[in-house]
Short mmCIF file of C-alpha atoms and ligand atoms in Angstrom, two decimals:
data_model
loop_
_atom_site.label_atom_id
_atom_site.label_comp_id
_atom_site.label_asym_id
_atom_site.label_seq_id
_atom_site.Cartn_x
_atom_site.Cartn_y
_atom_site.Cartn_z
CA UNK P 1116 234.00 74.71 126.45
CA UNK P 1117 231.95 77.66 125.66
CA UNK P 1118 228.28 78.24 126.52
CA UNK P 1119 227.30 77.74 122.83
CA UNK P 1120 228.87 74.27 122.72
CA UNK P 1121 227.82 73.11 126.06
CA UNK P 1122 224.09 74.03 125.03
CA UNK P 1123 224.42 72.32 121.71
CA UNK P 1124 225.88 69.19 123.45
CA UNK P 1125 223.04 69.38 125.86
CA UNK P 1126 220.24 69.98 123.28
CA UNK P 1127 221.59 66.81 121.21
CA UNK P 1128 221.20 64.62 124.24
CA UNK P 1129 217.83 66.05 124.92
CA UNK P 1130 216.97 64.96 121.23
CA UNK P 1131 218.42 61.74 121.44
CA UNK P 1132 216.92 60.76 124.62
CA UNK P 1133 213.38 62.16 123.25
CA UNK P 1134 213.75 60.30 120.25
CA UNK P 1135 214.09 56.86 122.05
CA UNK P 1136 210.76 57.34 123.78
CA UNK P 1137 209.09 58.65 120.37
CA UNK P 1138 209.17 62.29 121.35
CA UNK P 1139 210.51 65.41 119.94
CA UNK P 1140 213.09 67.68 121.26
CA UNK P 1141 210.27 70.36 121.03
CA UNK P 1142 208.27 68.38 123.54
CA UNK P 1143 211.09 69.19 126.37
CA UNK P 1144 211.47 72.62 127.89
CA UNK P 1145 215.22 73.10 128.85
CA UNK P 1146 215.53 75.25 131.97
CA UNK P 1147 219.01 77.02 132.02
CA UNK P 1148 219.59 77.06 135.83
CA UNK P 1149 221.16 80.54 136.12
CA UNK P 1150 221.71 80.45 139.94
CA UNK P 1151 224.94 82.30 140.82
CA UNK P 1152 225.70 82.78 136.84
CA UNK P 1153 226.32 86.51 136.27
CA UNK P 1154 224.14 88.58 133.99
CA UNK P 1155 226.63 88.54 131.14
CA UNK P 1156 226.88 84.95 131.03
CA UNK P 1157 223.11 84.66 131.12
CA UNK P 1158 222.60 87.14 128.36
CA UNK P 1159 225.16 85.10 126.23
CA UNK P 1160 223.21 81.98 126.71
CA UNK P 1161 219.77 83.84 125.93
CA UNK P 1162 221.87 84.87 122.62
CA UNK P 1163 222.47 81.02 121.98
CA UNK P 1164 218.72 80.41 121.97
CA UNK P 1165 217.81 79.73 125.97
CA UNK P 1166 214.26 80.92 126.45
CA UNK P 1167 213.59 79.53 130.08
CA UNK P 1168 215.87 80.23 133.16
CA UNK P 1169 215.51 79.02 136.70
CA UNK P 1170 216.54 80.60 139.90
CA UNK P 1171 216.44 79.51 143.84
CA UNK P 1172 216.85 82.79 145.59
CA UNK P 1173 214.14 85.20 145.29
CA UNK P 1174 216.36 88.35 145.58
CA UNK P 1175 218.77 86.95 142.89
CA UNK P 1176 215.98 86.55 140.72
CA UNK P 1177 214.58 89.79 141.05
CA UNK P 1178 218.02 91.50 140.29
CA UNK P 1179 218.13 89.65 137.10
CA UNK P 1180 214.69 90.14 136.07
CA UNK P 1181 215.03 93.57 136.29
CA UNK P 1182 217.80 93.79 133.93
CA UNK P 1183 216.83 90.64 131.63
CA UNK P 1184 212.91 91.17 131.95
CA UNK P 1185 210.39 89.06 129.79
CA UNK P 1186 212.99 87.97 127.08
CA UNK P 1187 212.93 84.60 128.94
CA UNK P 1188 210.38 82.63 131.11
CA UNK P 1189 211.24 82.58 134.70
CA UNK P 1190 211.04 79.29 136.74
CA UNK P 1191 211.36 79.39 140.50
CA UNK P 1192 213.05 76.11 141.26
CA UNK P 1193 214.16 76.69 145.23
CA UNK P 1194 212.77 76.45 148.59
CA UNK P 1195 210.39 79.42 148.80
CA UNK P 1196 210.17 81.29 152.06
CA UNK P 1197 206.66 82.59 152.70
CA UNK P 1198 207.91 86.01 153.31
CA UNK P 1199 209.80 86.17 149.90
CA UNK P 1200 206.68 85.47 147.80
CA UNK P 1201 205.70 88.86 147.33
CA UNK P 1202 208.87 89.63 145.49
CA UNK P 1203 208.66 87.41 142.80
CA UNK P 1204 204.56 86.85 142.44
CA UNK P 1205 204.41 89.31 139.62
CA UNK P 1206 207.68 88.12 137.74
CA UNK P 1207 207.53 84.36 137.94
CA UNK P 1208 206.12 82.05 134.97
CA UNK P 1209 206.08 78.72 137.02
CA UNK P 1210 206.98 77.88 140.74
CA UNK P 1211 208.21 74.23 140.77
CA UNK P 1212 208.35 74.14 144.75
CA UNK P 1213 204.91 74.15 146.11
CA UNK P 1214 205.36 71.90 149.08
CA UNK P 1215 202.90 73.05 152.19
CA UNK P 1216 199.80 74.62 152.73
CA UNK P 1217 201.05 77.68 154.43
CA UNK P 1218 202.90 78.48 151.11
CA UNK P 1219 199.95 77.97 149.15
CA UNK P 1220 198.03 80.50 151.29
CA UNK P 1221 200.63 83.18 151.06
CA UNK P 1222 200.86 82.68 147.11
CA UNK P 1223 197.16 82.65 146.71
CA UNK P 1224 196.87 85.99 148.68
CA UNK P 1225 199.65 87.49 146.60
CA UNK P 1226 198.48 86.40 143.32
CA UNK P 1227 194.89 87.71 144.23
CA UNK P 1228 195.98 91.08 145.11
CA UNK P 1229 197.59 91.39 141.58
CA UNK P 1230 194.71 89.38 140.03
CA UNK P 1231 196.86 86.64 138.54
CA UNK P 1232 196.62 83.00 138.79
CA UNK P 1233 200.09 81.55 139.23
CA UNK P 1234 201.15 78.19 137.63
CA UNK P 1235 202.82 75.85 140.27
CA UNK P 1236 204.33 72.70 140.35
CA UNK P 1237 203.88 70.24 143.22
CA UNK P 1238 207.45 69.45 144.42
CA UNK P 1239 207.23 65.68 145.80
CA UNK P 1240 210.06 64.16 148.00
CA UNK P 1241 210.46 60.95 145.95
CA UNK P 1242 213.99 59.90 147.32
CA UNK P 1243 212.33 60.40 150.89
CA UNK P 1244 215.82 62.10 151.89
CA UNK P 1245 215.58 64.54 154.66
CA UNK P 1246 217.67 67.07 153.01
CA UNK P 1247 215.03 67.11 150.07
CA UNK P 1248 211.88 69.38 150.24
CA UNK P 1249 208.66 68.33 148.88
CA UNK P 1250 205.55 66.76 150.06
CA UNK P 1251 205.62 62.88 150.39
CA UNK P 1252 204.39 60.57 147.83
CA UNK P 1253 201.71 59.40 150.04
CA UNK P 1254 200.38 62.86 150.94
CA UNK P 1255 200.66 64.40 147.59
CA UNK P 1256 197.10 63.55 146.60
CA UNK P 1257 195.35 64.81 149.68
CA UNK P 1258 197.74 68.10 149.41
CA UNK P 1259 196.77 68.65 145.77
CA UNK P 1260 193.13 68.25 146.69
CA UNK P 1261 193.44 70.82 149.38
CA UNK P 1262 194.98 73.10 147.00
CA UNK P 1263 192.39 72.38 144.07
CA UNK P 1264 189.53 73.07 146.58
CA UNK P 1265 190.99 76.04 148.69
CA UNK P 1266 193.09 78.23 146.57
CA UNK P 1267 191.39 79.29 143.06
CA UNK P 1268 194.53 81.50 142.25
CA UNK P 1269 196.97 78.76 142.04
CA UNK P 1270 196.72 76.36 139.09
CA UNK P 1271 198.77 73.09 139.47
CA UNK P 1272 200.49 72.22 136.42
CA UNK P 1273 202.19 69.02 137.34
CA UNK P 1274 204.96 67.62 139.61
CA UNK P 1275 208.40 68.11 140.43
CA UNK P 1276 211.32 65.98 141.87
CA UNK P 1277 214.80 65.11 142.39
CA UNK P 1278 216.59 61.59 142.44
CA UNK P 1279 219.37 61.46 144.90
CA UNK P 1280 222.80 62.18 143.60
CA UNK P 1281 224.68 59.15 142.22
CA UNK P 1282 227.77 58.15 140.26
CA UNK P 1283 225.35 55.95 138.31
CA UNK P 1284 222.68 57.73 136.48
CA UNK P 1285 220.58 54.37 136.13
CA UNK P 1286 219.97 54.84 139.77
CA UNK P 1287 217.95 57.70 139.19
CA UNK P 1288 215.28 55.98 136.97
CA UNK P 1289 213.52 54.27 139.64
CA UNK P 1290 212.51 57.51 141.30
CA UNK P 1291 211.67 59.24 138.19
CA UNK P 1292 209.46 56.25 137.28
CA UNK P 1293 207.68 56.70 140.61
CA UNK P 1294 207.05 60.44 139.89
CA UNK P 1295 205.57 59.64 136.48
CA UNK P 1296 203.14 57.07 137.98
CA UNK P 1297 201.96 59.52 140.61
CA UNK P 1298 201.34 62.07 138.01
CA UNK P 1299 199.35 59.71 135.90
CA UNK P 1300 197.35 58.67 139.12
CA UNK P 1301 196.54 62.30 139.80
CA UNK P 1302 195.57 63.06 136.25
CA UNK P 1303 192.96 60.34 136.40
CA UNK P 1304 191.45 61.71 139.35
CA UNK P 1305 190.65 64.89 137.27
CA UNK P 1306 190.45 67.71 139.71
CA UNK P 1307 189.32 71.01 139.39
CA UNK P 1308 192.26 73.63 138.49
CA UNK P 1309 194.69 70.65 138.51
CA UNK P 1310 196.50 69.21 135.35
CA UNK P 1311 199.51 67.14 134.79
CA UNK P 1312 200.81 68.94 131.81
CA UNK P 1313 204.29 69.17 133.16
CA UNK P 1314 206.96 66.81 134.78
CA UNK P 1315 209.83 68.65 135.71
CA UNK P 1316 212.65 66.10 136.70
CA UNK P 1317 216.31 65.80 135.42
CA UNK P 1318 219.26 67.73 136.06
CA UNK P 1319 222.80 67.87 134.57
CA UNK P 1320 223.85 64.34 135.66
CA UNK P 1321 220.46 62.48 135.07
CA UNK P 1322 218.13 64.41 132.67
CA UNK P 1323 218.73 61.61 129.80
CA UNK P 1324 217.13 59.08 132.01
CA UNK P 1325 214.36 61.63 133.46
CA UNK P 1326 213.32 62.25 129.81
CA UNK P 1327 213.19 58.57 129.03
CA UNK P 1328 210.84 58.53 131.91
CA UNK P 1329 208.65 60.90 130.98
CA UNK P 1330 210.02 64.25 131.96
CA UNK P 1331 209.18 67.04 129.87
CA UNK P 1332 210.72 70.11 131.70
CA UNK P 1333 214.76 69.66 132.67
CA UNK P 1334 216.64 71.90 134.72
CA UNK P 1335 220.08 71.97 133.93
CA UNK P 1336 222.94 74.30 135.35
CA UNK P 1337 226.23 72.91 135.37
CA UNK P 1338 226.39 71.02 132.04
CA UNK P 1339 225.61 74.49 130.62
CA UNK P 1340 227.63 76.93 132.73
CA UNK P 1341 230.40 74.67 134.15
CA UNK P 1342 230.75 74.32 138.08
CA UNK P 1343 228.88 76.83 139.86
CA UNK P 1344 231.07 79.39 142.40
CA UNK P 1345 229.06 80.22 145.28
CA UNK P 1346 231.63 82.71 146.57
CA UNK P 1347 230.49 85.14 144.02
C1 PLP F 1957 220.67 73.77 141.00
C2 PLP F 1957 219.35 73.16 140.75
C3 PLP F 1957 219.48 72.36 139.47
C4 PLP F 1957 220.52 72.41 138.50
O1 PLP F 1957 221.49 71.43 139.01
P1 PLP F 1957 222.86 70.99 138.18
O2 PLP F 1957 223.04 69.62 138.61
O3 PLP F 1957 223.63 72.04 138.11
O4 PLP F 1957 222.17 70.80 136.77
C5 PLP F 1957 218.40 71.83 139.26
N1 PLP F 1957 217.12 71.90 140.07
C6 PLP F 1957 217.54 72.50 141.10
C7 PLP F 1957 216.20 72.43 141.90
C8 PLP F 1957 218.40 73.07 141.32
O5 PLP F 1957 218.48 73.82 142.74
#
């Protein structure tokens, strides 16, 4: 299958799931997850209409950004080490993985130094798996209140979460519901510098269910580019 055909399939699926919940496909942002994907393939995807890309390694993102530049929006979707923040701070459009105060301190400091406010999503560990990063659901509100009070160069724009992998997509639904409920709860508190505009949930195997449960950002890699080759 070509990138174009894969993208068309993904976009059709986004549209049909969006319609089921009375939304338009334009309400859903598709991030093409380009980790391990080479530049020429990313360029091909951009030529087919991709406008948002997601990377999970700072150095890899920088290398690609230097060639591709501002043609697309850049999403950082991986665990972010504090000592790597400086590489991406002037390039990233949305960080999806805000998950600890030490990271907030570093982002806020670096953002101030370039006079920028950085849009971020708080990653929530909805599945409570040890292997998944993110703040625990019970701690999310305290964490967000803390960021709202103390870090003026961070703007919280929503939440990000991942369901545990399962053969059955329907298993993901309960986790996505949980994240949506949490986002509503936070919205109702009305914190300064916090809004719940975005809910980043859903990957290749479960983005349809995620959209039905309120996701408006899906992060899709394999369904567009095929299986990743980590040996590259
Ligand atoms: C790799 C990755 C994705 C994309 O996963 P696919 O299953 O290939 O669609 C989405 N989100 C995050 C955080 C990732 O690391």
